[in-house]
XYZ file of N, CA, C and O in Angstrom:
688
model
N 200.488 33.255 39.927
C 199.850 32.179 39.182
C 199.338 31.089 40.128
O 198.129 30.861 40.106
N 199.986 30.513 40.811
C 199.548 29.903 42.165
C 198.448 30.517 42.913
O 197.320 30.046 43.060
N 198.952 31.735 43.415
C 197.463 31.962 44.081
C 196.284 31.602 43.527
O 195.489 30.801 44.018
N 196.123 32.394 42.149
C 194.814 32.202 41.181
C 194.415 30.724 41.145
O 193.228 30.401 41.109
N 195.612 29.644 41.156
C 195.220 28.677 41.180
C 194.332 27.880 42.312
O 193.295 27.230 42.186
N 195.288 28.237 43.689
C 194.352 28.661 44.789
C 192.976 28.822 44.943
O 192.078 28.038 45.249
N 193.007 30.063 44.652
C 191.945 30.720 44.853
C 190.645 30.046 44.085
O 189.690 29.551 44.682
N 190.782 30.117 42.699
C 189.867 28.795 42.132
C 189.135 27.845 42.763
O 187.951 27.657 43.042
N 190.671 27.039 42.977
C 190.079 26.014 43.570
C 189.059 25.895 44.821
O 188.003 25.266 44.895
N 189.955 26.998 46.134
C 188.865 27.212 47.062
C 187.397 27.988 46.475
O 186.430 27.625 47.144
N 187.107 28.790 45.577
C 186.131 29.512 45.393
C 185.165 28.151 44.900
O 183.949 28.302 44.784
N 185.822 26.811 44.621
C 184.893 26.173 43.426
C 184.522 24.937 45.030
O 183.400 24.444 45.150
N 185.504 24.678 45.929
C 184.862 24.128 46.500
C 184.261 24.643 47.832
O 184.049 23.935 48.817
N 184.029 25.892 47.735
C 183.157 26.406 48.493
C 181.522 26.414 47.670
O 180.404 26.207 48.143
N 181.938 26.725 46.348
C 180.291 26.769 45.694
C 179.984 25.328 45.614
O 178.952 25.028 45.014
N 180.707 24.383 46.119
C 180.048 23.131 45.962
C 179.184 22.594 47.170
O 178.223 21.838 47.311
N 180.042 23.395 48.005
C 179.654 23.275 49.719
C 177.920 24.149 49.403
O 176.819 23.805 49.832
N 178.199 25.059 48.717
C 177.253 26.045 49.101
C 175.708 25.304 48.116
O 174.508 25.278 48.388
N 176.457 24.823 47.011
C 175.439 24.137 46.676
C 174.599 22.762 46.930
O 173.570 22.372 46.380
N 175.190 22.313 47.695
C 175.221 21.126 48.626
C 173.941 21.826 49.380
O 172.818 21.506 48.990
N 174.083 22.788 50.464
C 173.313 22.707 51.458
C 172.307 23.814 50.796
O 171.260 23.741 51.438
N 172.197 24.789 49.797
C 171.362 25.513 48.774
C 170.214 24.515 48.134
O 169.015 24.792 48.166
N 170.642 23.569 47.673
C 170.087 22.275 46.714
C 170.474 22.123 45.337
O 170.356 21.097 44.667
N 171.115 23.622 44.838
C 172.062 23.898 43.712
C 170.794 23.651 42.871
O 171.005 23.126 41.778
N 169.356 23.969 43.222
C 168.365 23.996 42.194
C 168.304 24.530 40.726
O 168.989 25.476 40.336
N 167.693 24.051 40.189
C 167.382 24.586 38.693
C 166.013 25.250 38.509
O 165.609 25.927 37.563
N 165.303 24.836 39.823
C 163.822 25.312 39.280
C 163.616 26.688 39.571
O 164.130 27.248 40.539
N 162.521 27.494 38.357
C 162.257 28.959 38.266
C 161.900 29.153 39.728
O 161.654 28.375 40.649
N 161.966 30.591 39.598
C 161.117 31.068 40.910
C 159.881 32.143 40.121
O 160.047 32.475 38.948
N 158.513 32.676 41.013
C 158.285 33.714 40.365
C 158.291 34.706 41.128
O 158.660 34.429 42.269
N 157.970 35.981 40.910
C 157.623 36.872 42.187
C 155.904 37.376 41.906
O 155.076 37.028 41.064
N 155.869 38.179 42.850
C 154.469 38.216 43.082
C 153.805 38.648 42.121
O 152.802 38.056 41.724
N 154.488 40.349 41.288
C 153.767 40.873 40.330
C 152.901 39.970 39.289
O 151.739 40.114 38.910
N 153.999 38.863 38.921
C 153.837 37.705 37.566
C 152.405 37.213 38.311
O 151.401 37.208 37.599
N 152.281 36.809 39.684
C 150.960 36.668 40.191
C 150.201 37.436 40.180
O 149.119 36.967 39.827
N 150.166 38.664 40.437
C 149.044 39.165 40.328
C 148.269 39.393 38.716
O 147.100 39.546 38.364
N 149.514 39.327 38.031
C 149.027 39.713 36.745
C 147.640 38.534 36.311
O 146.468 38.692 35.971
N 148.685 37.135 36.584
C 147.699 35.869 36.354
C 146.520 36.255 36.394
O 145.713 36.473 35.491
N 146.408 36.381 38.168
C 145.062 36.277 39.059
C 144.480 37.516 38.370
O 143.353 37.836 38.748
N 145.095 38.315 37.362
C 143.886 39.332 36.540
C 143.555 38.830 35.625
O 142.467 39.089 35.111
N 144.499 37.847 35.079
C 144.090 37.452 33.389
C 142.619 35.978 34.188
O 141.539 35.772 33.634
N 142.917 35.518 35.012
C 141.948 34.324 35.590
C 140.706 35.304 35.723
O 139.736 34.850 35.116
N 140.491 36.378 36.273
C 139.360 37.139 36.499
C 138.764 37.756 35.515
O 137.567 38.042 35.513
N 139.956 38.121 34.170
C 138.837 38.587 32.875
C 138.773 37.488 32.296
O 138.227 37.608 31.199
N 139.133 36.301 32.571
C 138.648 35.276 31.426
C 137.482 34.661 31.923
O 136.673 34.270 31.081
N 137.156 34.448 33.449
C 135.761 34.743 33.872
C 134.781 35.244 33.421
O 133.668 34.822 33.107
N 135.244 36.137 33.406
C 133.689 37.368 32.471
C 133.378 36.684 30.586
O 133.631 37.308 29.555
N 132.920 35.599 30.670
C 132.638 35.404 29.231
C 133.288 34.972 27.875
O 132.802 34.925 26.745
N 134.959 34.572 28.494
C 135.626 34.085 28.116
C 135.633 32.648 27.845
O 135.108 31.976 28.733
N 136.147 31.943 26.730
C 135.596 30.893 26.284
C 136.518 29.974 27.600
O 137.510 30.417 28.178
N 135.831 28.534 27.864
C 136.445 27.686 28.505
C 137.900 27.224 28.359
O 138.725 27.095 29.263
N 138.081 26.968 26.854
C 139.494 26.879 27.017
C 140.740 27.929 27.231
O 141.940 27.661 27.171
N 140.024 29.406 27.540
C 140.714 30.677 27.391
C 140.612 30.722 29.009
O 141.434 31.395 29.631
N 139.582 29.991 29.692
C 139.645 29.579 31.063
C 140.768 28.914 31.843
O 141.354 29.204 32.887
N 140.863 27.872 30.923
C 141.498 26.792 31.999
C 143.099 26.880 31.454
O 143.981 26.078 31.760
N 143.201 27.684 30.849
C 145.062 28.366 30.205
C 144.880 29.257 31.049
O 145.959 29.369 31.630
N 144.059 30.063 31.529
C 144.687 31.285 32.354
C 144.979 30.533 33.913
O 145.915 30.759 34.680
N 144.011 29.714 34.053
C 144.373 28.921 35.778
C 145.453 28.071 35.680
O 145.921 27.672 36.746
N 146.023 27.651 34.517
C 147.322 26.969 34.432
C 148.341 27.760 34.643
O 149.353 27.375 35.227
N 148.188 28.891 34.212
C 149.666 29.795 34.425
C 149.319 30.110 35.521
O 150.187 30.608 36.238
N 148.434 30.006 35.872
C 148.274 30.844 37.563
C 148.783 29.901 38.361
O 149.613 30.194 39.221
N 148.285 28.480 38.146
C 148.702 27.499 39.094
C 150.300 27.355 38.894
O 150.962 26.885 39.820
N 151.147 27.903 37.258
C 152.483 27.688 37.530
C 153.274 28.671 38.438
O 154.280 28.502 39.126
N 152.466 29.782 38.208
C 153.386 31.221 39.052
C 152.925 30.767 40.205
O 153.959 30.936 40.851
N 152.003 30.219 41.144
C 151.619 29.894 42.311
C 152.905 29.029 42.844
O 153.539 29.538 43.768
N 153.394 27.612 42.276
C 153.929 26.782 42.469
C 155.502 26.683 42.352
O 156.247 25.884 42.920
N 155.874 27.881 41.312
C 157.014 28.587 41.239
C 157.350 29.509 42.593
O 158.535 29.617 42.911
N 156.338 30.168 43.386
C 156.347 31.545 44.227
C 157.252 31.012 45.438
O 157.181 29.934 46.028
N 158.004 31.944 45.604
C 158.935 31.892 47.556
C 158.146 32.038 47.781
O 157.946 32.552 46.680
N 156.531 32.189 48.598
C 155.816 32.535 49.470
C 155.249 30.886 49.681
O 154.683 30.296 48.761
N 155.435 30.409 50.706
C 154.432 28.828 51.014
C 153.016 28.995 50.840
O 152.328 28.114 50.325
N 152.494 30.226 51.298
C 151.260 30.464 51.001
C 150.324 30.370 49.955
O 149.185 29.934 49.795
N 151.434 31.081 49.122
C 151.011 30.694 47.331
C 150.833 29.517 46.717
O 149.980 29.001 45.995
N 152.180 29.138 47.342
C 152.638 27.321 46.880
C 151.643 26.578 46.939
O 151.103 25.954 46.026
N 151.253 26.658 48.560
C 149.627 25.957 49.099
C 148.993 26.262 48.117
O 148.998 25.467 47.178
N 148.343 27.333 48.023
C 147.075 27.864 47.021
C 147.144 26.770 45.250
O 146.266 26.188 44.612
N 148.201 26.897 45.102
C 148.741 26.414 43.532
C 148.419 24.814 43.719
O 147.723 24.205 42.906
N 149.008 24.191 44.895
C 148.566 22.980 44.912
C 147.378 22.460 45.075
O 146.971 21.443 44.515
N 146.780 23.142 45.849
C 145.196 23.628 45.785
C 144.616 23.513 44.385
O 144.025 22.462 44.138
N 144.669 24.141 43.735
C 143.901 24.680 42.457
C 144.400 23.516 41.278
O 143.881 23.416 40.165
N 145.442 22.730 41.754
C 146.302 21.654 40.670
C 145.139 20.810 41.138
O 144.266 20.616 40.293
N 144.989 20.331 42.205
C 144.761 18.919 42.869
C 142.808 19.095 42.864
O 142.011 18.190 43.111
N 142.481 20.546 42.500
C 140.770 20.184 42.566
C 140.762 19.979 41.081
O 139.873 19.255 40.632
N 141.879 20.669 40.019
C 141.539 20.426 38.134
C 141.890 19.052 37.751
O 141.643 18.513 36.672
N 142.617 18.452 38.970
C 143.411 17.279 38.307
C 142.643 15.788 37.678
O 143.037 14.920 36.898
N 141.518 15.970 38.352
C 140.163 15.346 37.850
C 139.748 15.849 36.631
O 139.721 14.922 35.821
N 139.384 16.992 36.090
C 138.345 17.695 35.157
C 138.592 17.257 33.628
O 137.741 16.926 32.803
N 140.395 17.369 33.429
C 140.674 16.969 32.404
C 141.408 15.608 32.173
O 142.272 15.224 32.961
N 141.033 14.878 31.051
C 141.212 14.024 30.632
C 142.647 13.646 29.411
O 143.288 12.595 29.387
N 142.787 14.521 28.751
C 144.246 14.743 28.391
C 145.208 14.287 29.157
O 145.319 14.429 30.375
N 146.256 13.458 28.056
C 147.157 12.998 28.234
C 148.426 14.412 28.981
O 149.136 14.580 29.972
N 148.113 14.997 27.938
C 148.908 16.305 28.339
C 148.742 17.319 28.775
O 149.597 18.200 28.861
N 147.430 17.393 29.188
C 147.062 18.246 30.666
C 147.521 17.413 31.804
O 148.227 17.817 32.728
N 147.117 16.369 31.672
C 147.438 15.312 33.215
C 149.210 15.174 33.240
O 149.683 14.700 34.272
N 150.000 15.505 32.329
C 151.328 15.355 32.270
C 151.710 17.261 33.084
O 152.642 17.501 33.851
N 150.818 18.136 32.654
C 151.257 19.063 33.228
C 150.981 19.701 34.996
O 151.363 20.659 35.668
N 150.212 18.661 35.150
C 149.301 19.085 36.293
C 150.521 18.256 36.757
O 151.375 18.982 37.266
N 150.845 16.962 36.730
C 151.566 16.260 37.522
C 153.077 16.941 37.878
O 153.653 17.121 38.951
N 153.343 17.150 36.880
C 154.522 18.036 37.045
C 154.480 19.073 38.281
O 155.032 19.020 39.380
N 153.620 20.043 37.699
C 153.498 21.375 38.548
C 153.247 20.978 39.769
O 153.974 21.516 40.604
N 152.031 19.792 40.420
C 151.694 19.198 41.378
C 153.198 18.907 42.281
O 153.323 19.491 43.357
N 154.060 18.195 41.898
C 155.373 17.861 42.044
C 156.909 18.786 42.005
O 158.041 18.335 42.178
N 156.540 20.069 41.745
C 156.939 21.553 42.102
C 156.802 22.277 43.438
O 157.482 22.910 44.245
N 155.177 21.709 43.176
C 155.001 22.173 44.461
C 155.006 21.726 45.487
O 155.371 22.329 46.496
N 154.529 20.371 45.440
C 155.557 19.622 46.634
C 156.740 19.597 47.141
O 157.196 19.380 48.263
N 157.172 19.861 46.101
C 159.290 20.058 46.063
C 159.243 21.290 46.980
O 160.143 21.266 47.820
N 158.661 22.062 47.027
C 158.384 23.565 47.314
C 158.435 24.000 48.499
O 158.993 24.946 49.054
N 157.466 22.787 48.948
C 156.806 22.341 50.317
C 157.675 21.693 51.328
O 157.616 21.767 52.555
N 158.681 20.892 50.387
C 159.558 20.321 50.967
C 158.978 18.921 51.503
O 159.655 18.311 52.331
N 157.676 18.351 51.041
C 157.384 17.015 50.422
C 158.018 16.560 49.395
O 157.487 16.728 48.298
N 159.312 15.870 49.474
C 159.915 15.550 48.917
C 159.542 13.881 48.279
O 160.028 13.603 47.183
N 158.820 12.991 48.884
C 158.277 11.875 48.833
C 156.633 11.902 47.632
O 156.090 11.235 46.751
N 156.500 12.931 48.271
C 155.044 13.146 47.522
C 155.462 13.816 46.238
O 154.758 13.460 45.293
N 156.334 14.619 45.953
C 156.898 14.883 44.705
C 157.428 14.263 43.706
O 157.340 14.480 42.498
N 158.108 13.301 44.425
C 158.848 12.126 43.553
C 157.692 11.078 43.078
O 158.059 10.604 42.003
N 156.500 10.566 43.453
C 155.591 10.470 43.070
C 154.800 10.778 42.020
O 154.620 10.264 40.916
N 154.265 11.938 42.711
C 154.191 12.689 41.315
C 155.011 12.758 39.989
O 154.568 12.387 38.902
N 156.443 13.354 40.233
C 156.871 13.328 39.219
C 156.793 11.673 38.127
O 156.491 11.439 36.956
N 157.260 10.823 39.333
C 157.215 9.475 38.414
C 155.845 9.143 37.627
O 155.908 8.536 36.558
N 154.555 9.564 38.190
C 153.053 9.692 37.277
C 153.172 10.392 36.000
O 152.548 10.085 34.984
N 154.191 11.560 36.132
C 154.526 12.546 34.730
C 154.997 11.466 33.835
O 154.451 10.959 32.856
N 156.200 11.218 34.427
C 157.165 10.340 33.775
C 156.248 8.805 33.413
O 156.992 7.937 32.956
N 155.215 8.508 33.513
C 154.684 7.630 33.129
C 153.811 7.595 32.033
O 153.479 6.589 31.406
N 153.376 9.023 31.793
C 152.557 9.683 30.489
C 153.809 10.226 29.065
O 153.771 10.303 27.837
N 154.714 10.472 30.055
C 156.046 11.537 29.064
C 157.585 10.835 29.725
O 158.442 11.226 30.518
N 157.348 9.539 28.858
C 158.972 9.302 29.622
C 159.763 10.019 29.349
O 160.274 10.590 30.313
N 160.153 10.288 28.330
C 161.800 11.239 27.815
C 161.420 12.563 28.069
O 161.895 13.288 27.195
N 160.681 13.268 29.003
C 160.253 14.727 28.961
C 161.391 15.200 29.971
O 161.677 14.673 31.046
N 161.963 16.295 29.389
C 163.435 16.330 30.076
C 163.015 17.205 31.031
O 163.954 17.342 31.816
N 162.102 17.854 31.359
C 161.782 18.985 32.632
C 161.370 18.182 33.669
O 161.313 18.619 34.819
N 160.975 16.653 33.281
C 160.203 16.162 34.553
C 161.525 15.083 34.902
O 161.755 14.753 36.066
N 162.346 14.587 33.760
C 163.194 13.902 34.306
C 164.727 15.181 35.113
O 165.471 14.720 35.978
N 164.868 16.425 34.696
C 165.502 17.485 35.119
C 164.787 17.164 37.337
O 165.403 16.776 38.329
N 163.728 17.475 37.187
C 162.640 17.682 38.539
C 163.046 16.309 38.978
O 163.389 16.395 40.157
N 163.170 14.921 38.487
C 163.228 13.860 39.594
C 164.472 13.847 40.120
O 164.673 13.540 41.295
N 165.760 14.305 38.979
C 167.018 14.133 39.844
C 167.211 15.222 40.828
O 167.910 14.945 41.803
N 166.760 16.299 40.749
C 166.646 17.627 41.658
C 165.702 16.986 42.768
O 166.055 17.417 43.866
N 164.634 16.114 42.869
C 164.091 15.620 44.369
C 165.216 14.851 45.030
O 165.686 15.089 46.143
N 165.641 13.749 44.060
C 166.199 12.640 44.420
C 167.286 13.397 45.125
O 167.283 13.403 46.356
N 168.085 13.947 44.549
C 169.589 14.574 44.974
C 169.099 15.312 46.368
O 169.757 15.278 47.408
N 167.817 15.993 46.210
C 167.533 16.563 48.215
C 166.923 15.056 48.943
O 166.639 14.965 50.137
N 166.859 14.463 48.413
C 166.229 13.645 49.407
C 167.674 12.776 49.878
O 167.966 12.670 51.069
N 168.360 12.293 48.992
C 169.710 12.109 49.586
C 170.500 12.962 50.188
O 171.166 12.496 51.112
N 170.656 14.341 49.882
C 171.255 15.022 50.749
C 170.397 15.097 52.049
O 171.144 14.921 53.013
N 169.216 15.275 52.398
C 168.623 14.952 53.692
C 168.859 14.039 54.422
O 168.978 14.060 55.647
N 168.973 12.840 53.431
C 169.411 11.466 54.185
C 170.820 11.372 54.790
O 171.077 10.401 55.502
N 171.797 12.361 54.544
C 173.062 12.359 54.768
C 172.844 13.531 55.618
O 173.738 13.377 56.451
N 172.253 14.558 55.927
C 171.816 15.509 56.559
C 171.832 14.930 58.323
O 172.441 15.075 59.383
N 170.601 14.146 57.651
C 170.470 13.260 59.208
C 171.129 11.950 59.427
O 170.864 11.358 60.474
N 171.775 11.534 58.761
C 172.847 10.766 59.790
C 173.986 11.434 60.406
O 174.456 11.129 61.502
N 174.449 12.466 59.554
C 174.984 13.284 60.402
C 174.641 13.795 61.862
O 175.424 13.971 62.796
N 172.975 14.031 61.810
C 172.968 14.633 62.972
C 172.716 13.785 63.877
O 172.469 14.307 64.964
N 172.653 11.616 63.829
C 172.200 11.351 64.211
C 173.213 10.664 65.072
O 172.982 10.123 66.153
N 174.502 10.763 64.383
C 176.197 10.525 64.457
C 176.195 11.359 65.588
O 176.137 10.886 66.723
N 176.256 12.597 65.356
C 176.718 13.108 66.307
C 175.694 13.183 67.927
O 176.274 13.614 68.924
N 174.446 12.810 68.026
C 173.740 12.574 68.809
C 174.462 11.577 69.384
O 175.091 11.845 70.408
N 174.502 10.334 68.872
C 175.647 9.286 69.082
C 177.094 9.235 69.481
O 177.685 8.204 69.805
N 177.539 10.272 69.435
C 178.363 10.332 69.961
C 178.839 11.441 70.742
O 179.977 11.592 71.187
N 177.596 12.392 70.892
C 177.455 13.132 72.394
C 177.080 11.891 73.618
O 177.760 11.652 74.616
N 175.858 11.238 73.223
C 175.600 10.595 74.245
C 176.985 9.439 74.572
O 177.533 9.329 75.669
N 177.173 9.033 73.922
C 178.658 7.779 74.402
C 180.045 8.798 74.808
O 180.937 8.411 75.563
N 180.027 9.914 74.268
C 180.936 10.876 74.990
C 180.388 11.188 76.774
O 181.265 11.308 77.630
N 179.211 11.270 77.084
C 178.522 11.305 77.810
C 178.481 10.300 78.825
O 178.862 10.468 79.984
N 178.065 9.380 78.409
C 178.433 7.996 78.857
C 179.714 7.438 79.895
O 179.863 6.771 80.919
N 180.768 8.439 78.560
C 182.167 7.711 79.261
C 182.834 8.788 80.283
O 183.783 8.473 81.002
N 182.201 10.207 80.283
C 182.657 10.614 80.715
C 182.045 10.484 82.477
O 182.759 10.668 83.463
N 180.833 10.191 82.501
C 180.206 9.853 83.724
C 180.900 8.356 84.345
O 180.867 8.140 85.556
N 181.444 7.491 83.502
C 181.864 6.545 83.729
C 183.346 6.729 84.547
O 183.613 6.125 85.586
N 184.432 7.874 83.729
C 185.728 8.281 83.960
C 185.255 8.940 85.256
O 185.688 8.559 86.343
N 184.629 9.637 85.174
C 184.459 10.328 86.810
C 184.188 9.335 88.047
O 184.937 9.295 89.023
N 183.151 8.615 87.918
C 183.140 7.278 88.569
C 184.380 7.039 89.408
O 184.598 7.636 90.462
N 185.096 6.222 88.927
C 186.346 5.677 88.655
C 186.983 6.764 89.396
O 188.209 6.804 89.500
């Protein structure tokens, strides 16, 4: 009974450790297929498809883009957010672009430029719980970064004054 208790406990503060330096994210991922499918539905809605049957297929494209492990994609998605982000005038197109815009920054690991963004969402959709979900998920990496590097900046600090004293002790 002890052990189990044990064991728990270490298993729970190891996943805390692990989620600590993971980011313990919430946000989707996609994989590629879900892209390619998009980038087919964007190419037959090309062919003669009405405008608004247009600019729904480049939205999901721009979300599976901005969702994707590949940076490449990510780029592309932010790309395609940031030339529509002008076109439409909607309250709630401009709430979704900002979002996704701010995904993909997160993505990018522009963490500054995301939080931005997100707060522009949050200025069209205050209580929208996916964009307020997305600011505490920046905020929480951007503080863990910030604790990231004082750590490493500690211990720079105190290689060099270890350094210091030890050239000093030899001296002597």
């Amino acid at each position: 009974m002890v052990c189990t208790l044990v064991d728990a406990k270490m298993e729970s503060f190891f996943e805390s450790i692990g989620n600590f330096f993971n980011g313990g994210e919430q946000i989707p991922w996609c994989d590629r297929d879900v892209i390619a499918g998009c980038e087919r539905e964007v190419a037959e809605a090309a062919n003669g498809d009405s405008e608004e049957r247009k600019n729904e297929s480049i939205m999901r494209l721009s979300w599976a883009l901005v969702h994707s492990r590949q940076k490449e994609d990510v780029q592309r998605g932010i790309a395609m957010l940031e030339t529509s982000l002008g076109n439409d005038k909607s309250p709630l197109h401009q709430r979704e672009k900002f979002y996704l815009l701010a995904v993909g920054y997160y993505r990018s690991n522009d963490y500054g430029r995301s939080r931005q963004l997100v707060d522009q969402c949050l200025q069209i959709a205050p209580d929208w719980r996916q964009a307020l979900t997305l600011k505490k998920i920046v905020e929480d990496r951007i503080a863990k970064d910030g604790v990231i590097g004082i750590g490493i900046t500690a211990t720079a600090v105190g290689l060099v004054i270890g350094g210091i004293a030890t050239a000093l002790a030899r001296r002597n």
